[in-house]
């Protein structure tokens, strides 16, 4: 965290209307609400630029974790499901994933 914390307004206090408390750093929540990436995404040295919801095939985690190291990145990407695919939506709903989570995955930048 040390390499990017100086770019974030971690000491800025805001009022959380849901909890009724004053809180610190919100990961640019107002920007996220309007579909914009947090400001730190543009300047992140570590290129950590994704924040959001992904739907993935949890049944394949053991298989993917056991694959050859040279295939790991490709195999991990195969876990990510298309949140617009009818069969993915049906399975997510069957697994108890809330509709708002599915919609959030559909709005994710990945």
PDB file of N, CA and C in Angstrom:
ATOM      1  N   UNK A   1       0.815  -1.192   0.000  1.00  0.00           N
ATOM      2  CA  UNK A   1       0.000   0.000   0.000  1.00  0.00           C
ATOM      3  C   UNK A   1       0.859   1.257   0.000  1.00  0.00           C
ATOM      4  N   UNK A   2       2.057   1.166   0.428  1.00  0.00           N
ATOM      5  CA  UNK A   2       2.902   2.348   0.557  1.00  0.00           C
ATOM      6  C   UNK A   2       3.124   3.062  -0.763  1.00  0.00           C
ATOM      7  N   UNK A   3       3.209   2.332  -1.883  1.00  0.00           N
ATOM      8  CA  UNK A   3       3.520   2.986  -3.150  1.00  0.00           C
ATOM      9  C   UNK A   3       2.364   3.781  -3.726  1.00  0.00           C
ATOM     10  N   UNK A   4       1.134   3.574  -3.254  1.00  0.00           N
ATOM     11  CA  UNK A   4       0.030   4.345  -3.814  1.00  0.00           C
ATOM     12  C   UNK A   4      -0.744   5.146  -2.785  1.00  0.00           C
ATOM     13  N   UNK A   5      -0.494   4.934  -1.517  1.00  0.00           N
ATOM     14  CA  UNK A   5      -1.300   5.595  -0.498  1.00  0.00           C
ATOM     15  C   UNK A   5      -1.164   7.117  -0.524  1.00  0.00           C
ATOM     16  N   UNK A   6      -0.026   7.626  -0.997  1.00  0.00           N
ATOM     17  CA  UNK A   6       0.138   9.080  -1.028  1.00  0.00           C
ATOM     18  C   UNK A   6      -0.763   9.735  -2.066  1.00  0.00           C
ATOM     19  N   UNK A   7      -1.309   8.971  -2.988  1.00  0.00           N
ATOM     20  CA  UNK A   7      -2.180   9.534  -4.018  1.00  0.00           C
ATOM     21  C   UNK A   7      -3.645   9.543  -3.587  1.00  0.00           C
ATOM     22  N   UNK A   8      -3.969   8.843  -2.536  1.00  0.00           N
ATOM     23  CA  UNK A   8      -5.348   8.728  -2.095  1.00  0.00           C
ATOM     24  C   UNK A   8      -5.621   9.691  -0.952  1.00  0.00           C
ATOM     25  N   UNK A   9      -6.837  10.157  -0.892  1.00  0.00           N
ATOM     26  CA  UNK A   9      -7.193  11.077   0.187  1.00  0.00           C
ATOM     27  C   UNK A   9      -7.661  10.267   1.397  1.00  0.00           C
ATOM     28  N   UNK A  10      -6.729   9.498   1.972  1.00  0.00           N
ATOM     29  CA  UNK A  10      -7.067   8.595   3.064  1.00  0.00           C
ATOM     30  C   UNK A  10      -7.497   9.318   4.332  1.00  0.00           C
ATOM     31  N   UNK A  11      -7.092  10.555   4.489  1.00  0.00           N
ATOM     32  CA  UNK A  11      -7.428  11.268   5.715  1.00  0.00           C
ATOM     33  C   UNK A  11      -8.695  12.102   5.566  1.00  0.00           C
ATOM     34  N   UNK A  12      -9.259  12.132   4.389  1.00  0.00           N
ATOM     35  CA  UNK A  12     -10.480  12.897   4.170  1.00  0.00           C
ATOM     36  C   UNK A  12     -11.644  12.197   4.868  1.00  0.00           C
ATOM     37  N   UNK A  13     -12.418  12.960   5.582  1.00  0.00           N
ATOM     38  CA  UNK A  13     -13.554  12.416   6.320  1.00  0.00           C
ATOM     39  C   UNK A  13     -14.830  12.735   5.550  1.00  0.00           C
ATOM     40  N   UNK A  14     -15.731  11.781   5.499  1.00  0.00           N
ATOM     41  CA  UNK A  14     -17.031  12.008   4.872  1.00  0.00           C
ATOM     42  C   UNK A  14     -18.104  11.452   5.790  1.00  0.00           C
ATOM     43  N   UNK A  15     -19.327  11.859   5.574  1.00  0.00           N
ATOM     44  CA  UNK A  15     -20.435  11.375   6.386  1.00  0.00           C
ATOM     45  C   UNK A  15     -21.153  10.254   5.648  1.00  0.00           C
ATOM     46  N   UNK A  16     -21.237   9.091   6.274  1.00  0.00           N
ATOM     47  CA  UNK A  16     -21.941   7.945   5.706  1.00  0.00           C
ATOM     48  C   UNK A  16     -23.394   8.020   6.158  1.00  0.00           C
ATOM     49  N   UNK A  17     -24.295   8.307   5.229  1.00  0.00           N
ATOM     50  CA  UNK A  17     -25.705   8.485   5.568  1.00  0.00           C
ATOM     51  C   UNK A  17     -26.362   7.178   5.988  1.00  0.00           C
ATOM     52  N   UNK A  18     -25.862   6.047   5.494  1.00  0.00           N
ATOM     53  CA  UNK A  18     -26.444   4.752   5.884  1.00  0.00           C
ATOM     54  C   UNK A  18     -26.126   4.400   7.331  1.00  0.00           C
ATOM     55  N   UNK A  19     -24.862   4.556   7.713  1.00  0.00           N
ATOM     56  CA  UNK A  19     -24.457   4.178   9.069  1.00  0.00           C
ATOM     57  C   UNK A  19     -24.662   5.313  10.071  1.00  0.00           C
ATOM     58  N   UNK A  20     -24.790   6.538   9.565  1.00  0.00           N
ATOM     59  CA  UNK A  20     -24.935   7.684  10.447  1.00  0.00           C
ATOM     60  C   UNK A  20     -23.639   8.081  11.128  1.00  0.00           C
ATOM     61  N   UNK A  21     -22.507   7.674  10.546  1.00  0.00           N
ATOM     62  CA  UNK A  21     -21.204   7.945  11.145  1.00  0.00           C
ATOM     63  C   UNK A  21     -20.292   8.656  10.150  1.00  0.00           C
ATOM     64  N   UNK A  22     -19.335   9.376  10.691  1.00  0.00           N
ATOM     65  CA  UNK A  22     -18.284   9.952   9.861  1.00  0.00           C
ATOM     66  C   UNK A  22     -17.229   8.879   9.641  1.00  0.00           C
ATOM     67  N   UNK A  23     -16.775   8.750   8.417  1.00  0.00           N
ATOM     68  CA  UNK A  23     -15.808   7.714   8.072  1.00  0.00           C
ATOM     69  C   UNK A  23     -14.708   8.303   7.211  1.00  0.00           C
ATOM     70  N   UNK A  24     -13.643   7.534   7.023  1.00  0.00           N
ATOM     71  CA  UNK A  24     -12.528   7.977   6.192  1.00  0.00           C
ATOM     72  C   UNK A  24     -12.570   7.280   4.841  1.00  0.00           C
ATOM     73  N   UNK A  25     -11.602   7.518   4.036  1.00  0.00           N
ATOM     74  CA  UNK A  25     -11.440   7.068   2.657  1.00  0.00           C
ATOM     75  C   UNK A  25     -12.498   6.090   2.147  1.00  0.00           C
ATOM     76  N   UNK A  26     -13.083   6.412   1.034  1.00  0.00           N
ATOM     77  CA  UNK A  26     -14.182   5.626   0.484  1.00  0.00           C
ATOM     78  C   UNK A  26     -13.880   5.059  -0.903  1.00  0.00           C
ATOM     79  N   UNK A  27     -12.633   4.993  -1.285  1.00  0.00           N
ATOM     80  CA  UNK A  27     -12.230   4.477  -2.591  1.00  0.00           C
ATOM     81  C   UNK A  27     -12.966   5.194  -3.724  1.00  0.00           C
ATOM     82  N   UNK A  28     -13.053   6.494  -3.624  1.00  0.00           N
ATOM     83  CA  UNK A  28     -13.707   7.303  -4.662  1.00  0.00           C
ATOM     84  C   UNK A  28     -15.125   6.812  -4.950  1.00  0.00           C
ATOM     85  N   UNK A  29     -15.836   6.433  -3.902  1.00  0.00           N
ATOM     86  CA  UNK A  29     -17.180   5.884  -4.065  1.00  0.00           C
ATOM     87  C   UNK A  29     -18.084   6.746  -4.948  1.00  0.00           C
ATOM     88  N   UNK A  30     -18.084   8.069  -4.795  1.00  0.00           N
ATOM     89  CA  UNK A  30     -18.933   8.876  -5.678  1.00  0.00           C
ATOM     90  C   UNK A  30     -18.582   8.692  -7.159  1.00  0.00           C
ATOM     91  N   UNK A  31     -17.312   8.481  -7.468  1.00  0.00           N
ATOM     92  CA  UNK A  31     -16.911   8.234  -8.857  1.00  0.00           C
ATOM     93  C   UNK A  31     -17.419   6.870  -9.309  1.00  0.00           C
ATOM     94  N   UNK A  32     -17.303   5.870  -8.448  1.00  0.00           N
ATOM     95  CA  UNK A  32     -17.768   4.528  -8.801  1.00  0.00           C
ATOM     96  C   UNK A  32     -19.264   4.522  -9.074  1.00  0.00           C
ATOM     97  N   UNK A  33     -20.013   5.277  -8.285  1.00  0.00           N
ATOM     98  CA  UNK A  33     -21.462   5.346  -8.468  1.00  0.00           C
ATOM     99  C   UNK A  33     -21.845   5.887  -9.835  1.00  0.00           C
ATOM    100  N   UNK A  34     -21.006   6.738 -10.404  1.00  0.00           N
ATOM    101  CA  UNK A  34     -21.309   7.327 -11.708  1.00  0.00           C
ATOM    102  C   UNK A  34     -20.597   6.607 -12.849  1.00  0.00           C
ATOM    103  N   UNK A  35     -20.017   5.434 -12.547  1.00  0.00           N
ATOM    104  CA  UNK A  35     -19.382   4.632 -13.589  1.00  0.00           C
ATOM    105  C   UNK A  35     -17.964   5.043 -13.934  1.00  0.00           C
ATOM    106  N   UNK A  36     -17.370   5.925 -13.147  1.00  0.00           N
ATOM    107  CA  UNK A  36     -15.998   6.360 -13.394  1.00  0.00           C
ATOM    108  C   UNK A  36     -15.042   5.540 -12.533  1.00  0.00           C
ATOM    109  N   UNK A  37     -13.833   5.294 -13.015  1.00  0.00           N
ATOM    110  CA  UNK A  37     -12.864   4.578 -12.182  1.00  0.00           C
ATOM    111  C   UNK A  37     -12.339   5.492 -11.080  1.00  0.00           C
ATOM    112  N   UNK A  38     -11.944   4.924  -9.939  1.00  0.00           N
ATOM    113  CA  UNK A  38     -11.330   5.746  -8.898  1.00  0.00           C
ATOM    114  C   UNK A  38     -10.091   6.458  -9.447  1.00  0.00           C
ATOM    115  N   UNK A  39      -9.796   7.618  -8.933  1.00  0.00           N
ATOM    116  CA  UNK A  39      -8.665   8.410  -9.416  1.00  0.00           C
ATOM    117  C   UNK A  39      -7.354   7.648  -9.320  1.00  0.00           C
ATOM    118  N   UNK A  40      -7.206   6.811  -8.296  1.00  0.00           N
ATOM    119  CA  UNK A  40      -5.948   6.085  -8.113  1.00  0.00           C
ATOM    120  C   UNK A  40      -5.709   5.061  -9.229  1.00  0.00           C
ATOM    121  N   UNK A  41      -6.749   4.643  -9.942  1.00  0.00           N
ATOM    122  CA  UNK A  41      -6.576   3.668 -11.019  1.00  0.00           C
ATOM    123  C   UNK A  41      -5.704   4.231 -12.136  1.00  0.00           C
ATOM    124  N   UNK A  42      -5.773   5.543 -12.339  1.00  0.00           N
ATOM    125  CA  UNK A  42      -5.002   6.165 -13.410  1.00  0.00           C
ATOM    126  C   UNK A  42      -3.524   6.292 -13.073  1.00  0.00           C
ATOM    127  N   UNK A  43      -3.210   6.340 -11.793  1.00  0.00           N
ATOM    128  CA  UNK A  43      -1.827   6.573 -11.392  1.00  0.00           C
ATOM    129  C   UNK A  43      -1.202   5.387 -10.666  1.00  0.00           C
ATOM    130  N   UNK A  44      -1.875   4.257 -10.628  1.00  0.00           N
ATOM    131  CA  UNK A  44      -1.397   3.109  -9.856  1.00  0.00           C
ATOM    132  C   UNK A  44      -0.167   2.474 -10.496  1.00  0.00           C
ATOM    133  N   UNK A  45       0.943   2.508  -9.774  1.00  0.00           N
ATOM    134  CA  UNK A  45       2.196   1.931 -10.252  1.00  0.00           C
ATOM    135  C   UNK A  45       2.054   0.426 -10.432  1.00  0.00           C
ATOM    136  N   UNK A  46       1.313  -0.212  -9.555  1.00  0.00           N
ATOM    137  CA  UNK A  46       1.147  -1.662  -9.611  1.00  0.00           C
ATOM    138  C   UNK A  46       0.126  -2.129 -10.628  1.00  0.00           C
ATOM    139  N   UNK A  47      -0.484  -1.200 -11.351  1.00  0.00           N
ATOM    140  CA  UNK A  47      -1.477  -1.497 -12.380  1.00  0.00           C
ATOM    141  C   UNK A  47      -2.659  -2.293 -11.827  1.00  0.00           C
ATOM    142  N   UNK A  48      -3.005  -2.019 -10.587  1.00  0.00           N
ATOM    143  CA  UNK A  48      -4.171  -2.643  -9.971  1.00  0.00           C
ATOM    144  C   UNK A  48      -5.352  -1.771 -10.376  1.00  0.00           C
ATOM    145  N   UNK A  49      -5.979  -2.109 -11.460  1.00  0.00           N
ATOM    146  CA  UNK A  49      -6.965  -1.195 -12.026  1.00  0.00           C
ATOM    147  C   UNK A  49      -8.362  -1.762 -12.106  1.00  0.00           C
ATOM    148  N   UNK A  50      -8.619  -2.887 -11.501  1.00  0.00           N
ATOM    149  CA  UNK A  50      -9.956  -3.440 -11.570  1.00  0.00           C
ATOM    150  C   UNK A  50     -10.573  -3.486 -10.191  1.00  0.00           C
ATOM    151  N   UNK A  51     -11.777  -3.045 -10.096  1.00  0.00           N
ATOM    152  CA  UNK A  51     -12.538  -3.157  -8.874  1.00  0.00           C
ATOM    153  C   UNK A  51     -13.982  -3.338  -9.293  1.00  0.00           C
ATOM    154  N   UNK A  52     -14.562  -4.412  -8.920  1.00  0.00           N
ATOM    155  CA  UNK A  52     -15.940  -4.650  -9.282  1.00  0.00           C
ATOM    156  C   UNK A  52     -16.311  -6.096  -9.058  1.00  0.00           C
ATOM    157  N   UNK A  53     -17.412  -6.489  -9.646  1.00  0.00           N
ATOM    158  CA  UNK A  53     -17.952  -7.827  -9.456  1.00  0.00           C
ATOM    159  C   UNK A  53     -17.645  -8.691 -10.667  1.00  0.00           C
ATOM    160  N   UNK A  54     -17.139  -9.881 -10.402  1.00  0.00           N
ATOM    161  CA  UNK A  54     -16.917 -10.884 -11.441  1.00  0.00           C
ATOM    162  C   UNK A  54     -17.730 -12.117 -11.096  1.00  0.00           C
ATOM    163  N   UNK A  55     -18.336 -12.724 -12.090  1.00  0.00           N
ATOM    164  CA  UNK A  55     -18.957 -14.031 -11.900  1.00  0.00           C
ATOM    165  C   UNK A  55     -17.943 -15.056 -12.371  1.00  0.00           C
ATOM    166  N   UNK A  56     -17.688 -16.080 -11.558  1.00  0.00           N
ATOM    167  CA  UNK A  56     -16.691 -17.084 -11.925  1.00  0.00           C
ATOM    168  C   UNK A  56     -17.211 -18.477 -11.599  1.00  0.00           C
ATOM    169  N   UNK A  57     -16.628 -19.468 -12.249  1.00  0.00           N
ATOM    170  CA  UNK A  57     -17.012 -20.863 -12.068  1.00  0.00           C
ATOM    171  C   UNK A  57     -16.232 -21.446 -10.893  1.00  0.00           C
ATOM    172  N   UNK A  58     -16.815 -21.386  -9.721  1.00  0.00           N
ATOM    173  CA  UNK A  58     -16.163 -21.860  -8.509  1.00  0.00           C
ATOM    174  C   UNK A  58     -15.901 -23.351  -8.499  1.00  0.00           C
ATOM    175  N   UNK A  59     -16.650 -24.102  -9.296  1.00  0.00           N
ATOM    176  CA  UNK A  59     -16.455 -25.556  -9.354  1.00  0.00           C
ATOM    177  C   UNK A  59     -15.136 -25.933 -10.013  1.00  0.00           C
ATOM    178  N   UNK A  60     -14.535 -25.004 -10.741  1.00  0.00           N
ATOM    179  CA  UNK A  60     -13.292 -25.305 -11.464  1.00  0.00           C
ATOM    180  C   UNK A  60     -12.035 -24.784 -10.768  1.00  0.00           C
ATOM    181  N   UNK A  61     -12.177 -24.207  -9.599  1.00  0.00           N
ATOM    182  CA  UNK A  61     -11.022 -23.607  -8.925  1.00  0.00           C
ATOM    183  C   UNK A  61      -9.923 -24.630  -8.663  1.00  0.00           C
ATOM    184  N   UNK A  62     -10.280 -25.794  -8.136  1.00  0.00           N
ATOM    185  CA  UNK A  62      -9.275 -26.823  -7.845  1.00  0.00           C
ATOM    186  C   UNK A  62      -8.551 -27.246  -9.126  1.00  0.00           C
ATOM    187  N   UNK A  63      -9.310 -27.437 -10.184  1.00  0.00           N
ATOM    188  CA  UNK A  63      -8.726 -27.820 -11.483  1.00  0.00           C
ATOM    189  C   UNK A  63      -7.738 -26.760 -11.966  1.00  0.00           C
ATOM    190  N   UNK A  64      -8.143 -25.508 -11.905  1.00  0.00           N
ATOM    191  CA  UNK A  64      -7.302 -24.408 -12.380  1.00  0.00           C
ATOM    192  C   UNK A  64      -6.063 -24.261 -11.496  1.00  0.00           C
ATOM    193  N   UNK A  65      -6.236 -24.380 -10.196  1.00  0.00           N
ATOM    194  CA  UNK A  65      -5.108 -24.241  -9.272  1.00  0.00           C
ATOM    195  C   UNK A  65      -4.090 -25.364  -9.449  1.00  0.00           C
ATOM    196  N   UNK A  66      -4.525 -26.478 -10.015  1.00  0.00           N
ATOM    197  CA  UNK A  66      -3.638 -27.633 -10.202  1.00  0.00           C
ATOM    198  C   UNK A  66      -2.972 -27.665 -11.574  1.00  0.00           C
ATOM    199  N   UNK A  67      -3.283 -26.707 -12.429  1.00  0.00           N
ATOM    200  CA  UNK A  67      -2.736 -26.735 -13.787  1.00  0.00           C
ATOM    201  C   UNK A  67      -1.254 -26.354 -13.791  1.00  0.00           C
ATOM    202  N   UNK A  68      -0.627 -26.561 -14.927  1.00  0.00           N
ATOM    203  CA  UNK A  68       0.775 -26.184 -15.105  1.00  0.00           C
ATOM    204  C   UNK A  68       0.910 -24.673 -14.938  1.00  0.00           C
ATOM    205  N   UNK A  69       1.966 -24.245 -14.284  1.00  0.00           N
ATOM    206  CA  UNK A  69       2.163 -22.825 -13.993  1.00  0.00           C
ATOM    207  C   UNK A  69       2.179 -21.965 -15.258  1.00  0.00           C
ATOM    208  N   UNK A  70       2.663 -22.506 -16.350  1.00  0.00           N
ATOM    209  CA  UNK A  70       2.725 -21.740 -17.602  1.00  0.00           C
ATOM    210  C   UNK A  70       1.335 -21.456 -18.170  1.00  0.00           C
ATOM    211  N   UNK A  71       0.323 -22.196 -17.735  1.00  0.00           N
ATOM    212  CA  UNK A  71      -1.048 -22.010 -18.219  1.00  0.00           C
ATOM    213  C   UNK A  71      -1.921 -21.255 -17.226  1.00  0.00           C
ATOM    214  N   UNK A  72      -1.367 -20.894 -16.096  1.00  0.00           N
ATOM    215  CA  UNK A  72      -2.158 -20.362 -14.994  1.00  0.00           C
ATOM    216  C   UNK A  72      -2.966 -19.115 -15.356  1.00  0.00           C
ATOM    217  N   UNK A  73      -2.354 -18.138 -15.994  1.00  0.00           N
ATOM    218  CA  UNK A  73      -3.066 -16.894 -16.324  1.00  0.00           C
ATOM    219  C   UNK A  73      -4.222 -17.176 -17.275  1.00  0.00           C
ATOM    220  N   UNK A  74      -3.961 -17.945 -18.315  1.00  0.00           N
ATOM    221  CA  UNK A  74      -5.008 -18.287 -19.279  1.00  0.00           C
ATOM    222  C   UNK A  74      -6.136 -19.047 -18.604  1.00  0.00           C
ATOM    223  N   UNK A  75      -5.786 -20.006 -17.780  1.00  0.00           N
ATOM    224  CA  UNK A  75      -6.797 -20.818 -17.091  1.00  0.00           C
ATOM    225  C   UNK A  75      -7.609 -19.981 -16.105  1.00  0.00           C
ATOM    226  N   UNK A  76      -6.944 -19.054 -15.408  1.00  0.00           N
ATOM    227  CA  UNK A  76      -7.682 -18.189 -14.482  1.00  0.00           C
ATOM    228  C   UNK A  76      -8.695 -17.336 -15.238  1.00  0.00           C
ATOM    229  N   UNK A  77      -8.316 -16.866 -16.399  1.00  0.00           N
ATOM    230  CA  UNK A  77      -9.249 -16.062 -17.203  1.00  0.00           C
ATOM    231  C   UNK A  77     -10.447 -16.886 -17.654  1.00  0.00           C
ATOM    232  N   UNK A  78     -10.242 -18.190 -17.840  1.00  0.00           N
ATOM    233  CA  UNK A  78     -11.346 -19.069 -18.227  1.00  0.00           C
ATOM    234  C   UNK A  78     -12.396 -19.191 -17.124  1.00  0.00           C
ATOM    235  N   UNK A  79     -12.009 -18.941 -15.888  1.00  0.00           N
ATOM    236  CA  UNK A  79     -12.958 -19.004 -14.769  1.00  0.00           C
ATOM    237  C   UNK A  79     -14.004 -17.895 -14.847  1.00  0.00           C
ATOM    238  N   UNK A  80     -13.617 -16.751 -15.399  1.00  0.00           N
ATOM    239  CA  UNK A  80     -14.513 -15.598 -15.453  1.00  0.00           C
ATOM    240  C   UNK A  80     -15.623 -15.869 -16.461  1.00  0.00           C
ATOM    241  N   UNK A  81     -16.846 -15.711 -15.995  1.00  0.00           N
ATOM    242  CA  UNK A  81     -18.017 -15.995 -16.819  1.00  0.00           C
ATOM    243  C   UNK A  81     -18.601 -14.716 -17.417  1.00  0.00           C
ATOM    244  N   UNK A  82     -19.262 -14.861 -18.551  1.00  0.00           N
ATOM    245  CA  UNK A  82     -19.924 -13.743 -19.211  1.00  0.00           C
ATOM    246  C   UNK A  82     -21.226 -13.444 -18.464  1.00  0.00           C
ATOM    247  N   UNK A  83     -21.332 -12.295 -17.794  1.00  0.00           N
ATOM    248  CA  UNK A  83     -22.527 -12.009 -16.998  1.00  0.00           C
ATOM    249  C   UNK A  83     -23.778 -11.729 -17.830  1.00  0.00           C
ATOM    250  N   UNK A  84     -23.633 -11.675 -19.155  1.00  0.00           N
ATOM    251  CA  UNK A  84     -24.789 -11.482 -20.034  1.00  0.00           C
ATOM    252  C   UNK A  84     -25.304 -12.801 -20.609  1.00  0.00           C
ATOM    253  N   UNK A  85     -24.535 -13.872 -20.472  1.00  0.00           N
ATOM    254  CA  UNK A  85     -24.926 -15.172 -21.025  1.00  0.00           C
ATOM    255  C   UNK A  85     -26.111 -15.725 -20.229  1.00  0.00           C
ATOM    256  N   UNK A  86     -27.193 -16.084 -20.916  1.00  0.00           N
ATOM    257  CA  UNK A  86     -28.389 -16.590 -20.222  1.00  0.00           C
ATOM    258  C   UNK A  86     -28.101 -17.776 -19.299  1.00  0.00           C
ATOM    259  N   UNK A  87     -27.213 -18.686 -19.727  1.00  0.00           N
ATOM    260  CA  UNK A  87     -26.915 -19.852 -18.886  1.00  0.00           C
ATOM    261  C   UNK A  87     -26.139 -19.455 -17.628  1.00  0.00           C
ATOM    262  N   UNK A  88     -25.308 -18.421 -17.731  1.00  0.00           N
ATOM    263  CA  UNK A  88     -24.560 -17.933 -16.564  1.00  0.00           C
ATOM    264  C   UNK A  88     -25.522 -17.259 -15.586  1.00  0.00           C
ATOM    265  N   UNK A  89     -26.419 -16.448 -16.106  1.00  0.00           N
ATOM    266  CA  UNK A  89     -27.422 -15.784 -15.265  1.00  0.00           C
ATOM    267  C   UNK A  89     -28.290 -16.822 -14.559  1.00  0.00           C
ATOM    268  N   UNK A  90     -28.740 -17.829 -15.311  1.00  0.00           N
ATOM    269  CA  UNK A  90     -29.584 -18.879 -14.727  1.00  0.00           C
ATOM    270  C   UNK A  90     -28.852 -19.620 -13.610  1.00  0.00           C
ATOM    271  N   UNK A  91     -27.584 -19.964 -13.837  1.00  0.00           N
ATOM    272  CA  UNK A  91     -26.814 -20.680 -12.818  1.00  0.00           C
ATOM    273  C   UNK A  91     -26.565 -19.796 -11.600  1.00  0.00           C
ATOM    274  N   UNK A  92     -26.270 -18.525 -11.841  1.00  0.00           N
ATOM    275  CA  UNK A  92     -26.038 -17.600 -10.724  1.00  0.00           C
ATOM    276  C   UNK A  92     -27.297 -17.484  -9.863  1.00  0.00           C
ATOM    277  N   UNK A  93     -28.443 -17.344 -10.506  1.00  0.00           N
ATOM    278  CA  UNK A  93     -29.704 -17.260  -9.765  1.00  0.00           C
ATOM    279  C   UNK A  93     -29.975 -18.559  -9.009  1.00  0.00           C
ATOM    280  N   UNK A  94     -29.697 -19.687  -9.649  1.00  0.00           N
ATOM    281  CA  UNK A  94     -29.873 -20.998  -9.010  1.00  0.00           C
ATOM    282  C   UNK A  94     -28.975 -21.122  -7.777  1.00  0.00           C
ATOM    283  N   UNK A  95     -27.775 -20.531  -7.860  1.00  0.00           N
ATOM    284  CA  UNK A  95     -26.816 -20.582  -6.757  1.00  0.00           C
ATOM    285  C   UNK A  95     -27.094 -19.528  -5.683  1.00  0.00           C
ATOM    286  N   UNK A  96     -28.152 -18.747  -5.867  1.00  0.00           N
ATOM    287  CA  UNK A  96     -28.532 -17.771  -4.853  1.00  0.00           C
ATOM    288  C   UNK A  96     -27.884 -16.410  -4.986  1.00  0.00           C
ATOM    289  N   UNK A  97     -27.308 -16.130  -6.145  1.00  0.00           N
ATOM    290  CA  UNK A  97     -26.694 -14.816  -6.363  1.00  0.00           C
ATOM    291  C   UNK A  97     -27.816 -13.803  -6.586  1.00  0.00           C
ATOM    292  N   UNK A  98     -27.791 -12.733  -5.821  1.00  0.00           N
ATOM    293  CA  UNK A  98     -28.808 -11.702  -5.898  1.00  0.00           C
ATOM    294  C   UNK A  98     -28.777 -11.021  -7.266  1.00  0.00           C
ATOM    295  N   UNK A  99     -29.936 -10.623  -7.749  1.00  0.00           N
ATOM    296  CA  UNK A  99     -30.046  -9.949  -9.044  1.00  0.00           C
ATOM    297  C   UNK A  99     -29.181  -8.693  -9.097  1.00  0.00           C
ATOM    298  N   UNK A 100     -29.080  -7.972  -7.991  1.00  0.00           N
ATOM    299  CA  UNK A 100     -28.266  -6.751  -7.980  1.00  0.00           C
ATOM    300  C   UNK A 100     -26.783  -7.066  -8.188  1.00  0.00           C
ATOM    301  N   UNK A 101     -26.332  -8.233  -7.736  1.00  0.00           N
ATOM    302  CA  UNK A 101     -24.936  -8.641  -7.939  1.00  0.00           C
ATOM    303  C   UNK A 101     -24.711  -8.986  -9.410  1.00  0.00           C
ATOM    304  N   UNK A 102     -25.670  -9.662 -10.019  1.00  0.00           N
ATOM    305  CA  UNK A 102     -25.571  -9.993 -11.448  1.00  0.00           C
ATOM    306  C   UNK A 102     -25.528  -8.705 -12.268  1.00  0.00           C
ATOM    307  N   UNK A 103     -26.390  -7.758 -11.932  1.00  0.00           N
ATOM    308  CA  UNK A 103     -26.402  -6.476 -12.639  1.00  0.00           C
ATOM    309  C   UNK A 103     -25.083  -5.727 -12.445  1.00  0.00           C
ATOM    310  N   UNK A 104     -24.523  -5.801 -11.247  1.00  0.00           N
ATOM    311  CA  UNK A 104     -23.225  -5.156 -10.989  1.00  0.00           C
ATOM    312  C   UNK A 104     -22.140  -5.804 -11.836  1.00  0.00           C
ATOM    313  N   UNK A 105     -22.186  -7.123 -11.982  1.00  0.00           N
ATOM    314  CA  UNK A 105     -21.210  -7.823 -12.828  1.00  0.00           C
ATOM    315  C   UNK A 105     -21.357  -7.385 -14.280  1.00  0.00           C
ATOM    316  N   UNK A 106     -22.583  -7.145 -14.714  1.00  0.00           N
ATOM    317  CA  UNK A 106     -22.822  -6.701 -16.086  1.00  0.00           C
ATOM    318  C   UNK A 106     -22.298  -5.287 -16.317  1.00  0.00           C
ATOM    319  N   UNK A 107     -22.217  -4.492 -15.270  1.00  0.00           N
ATOM    320  CA  UNK A 107     -21.718  -3.120 -15.387  1.00  0.00           C
ATOM    321  C   UNK A 107     -20.216  -3.024 -15.145  1.00  0.00           C
ATOM    322  N   UNK A 108     -19.595  -4.123 -14.731  1.00  0.00           N
ATOM    323  CA  UNK A 108     -18.161  -4.117 -14.440  1.00  0.00           C
ATOM    324  C   UNK A 108     -17.350  -3.863 -15.701  1.00  0.00           C
ATOM    325  N   UNK A 109     -16.195  -3.226 -15.560  1.00  0.00           N
ATOM    326  CA  UNK A 109     -15.387  -2.874 -16.726  1.00  0.00           C
ATOM    327  C   UNK A 109     -14.614  -4.026 -17.352  1.00  0.00           C
ATOM    328  N   UNK A 110     -14.690  -5.207 -16.789  1.00  0.00           N
ATOM    329  CA  UNK A 110     -13.920  -6.333 -17.339  1.00  0.00           C
ATOM    330  C   UNK A 110     -14.703  -7.005 -18.440  1.00  0.00           C
TER     331      UNK A 110
END
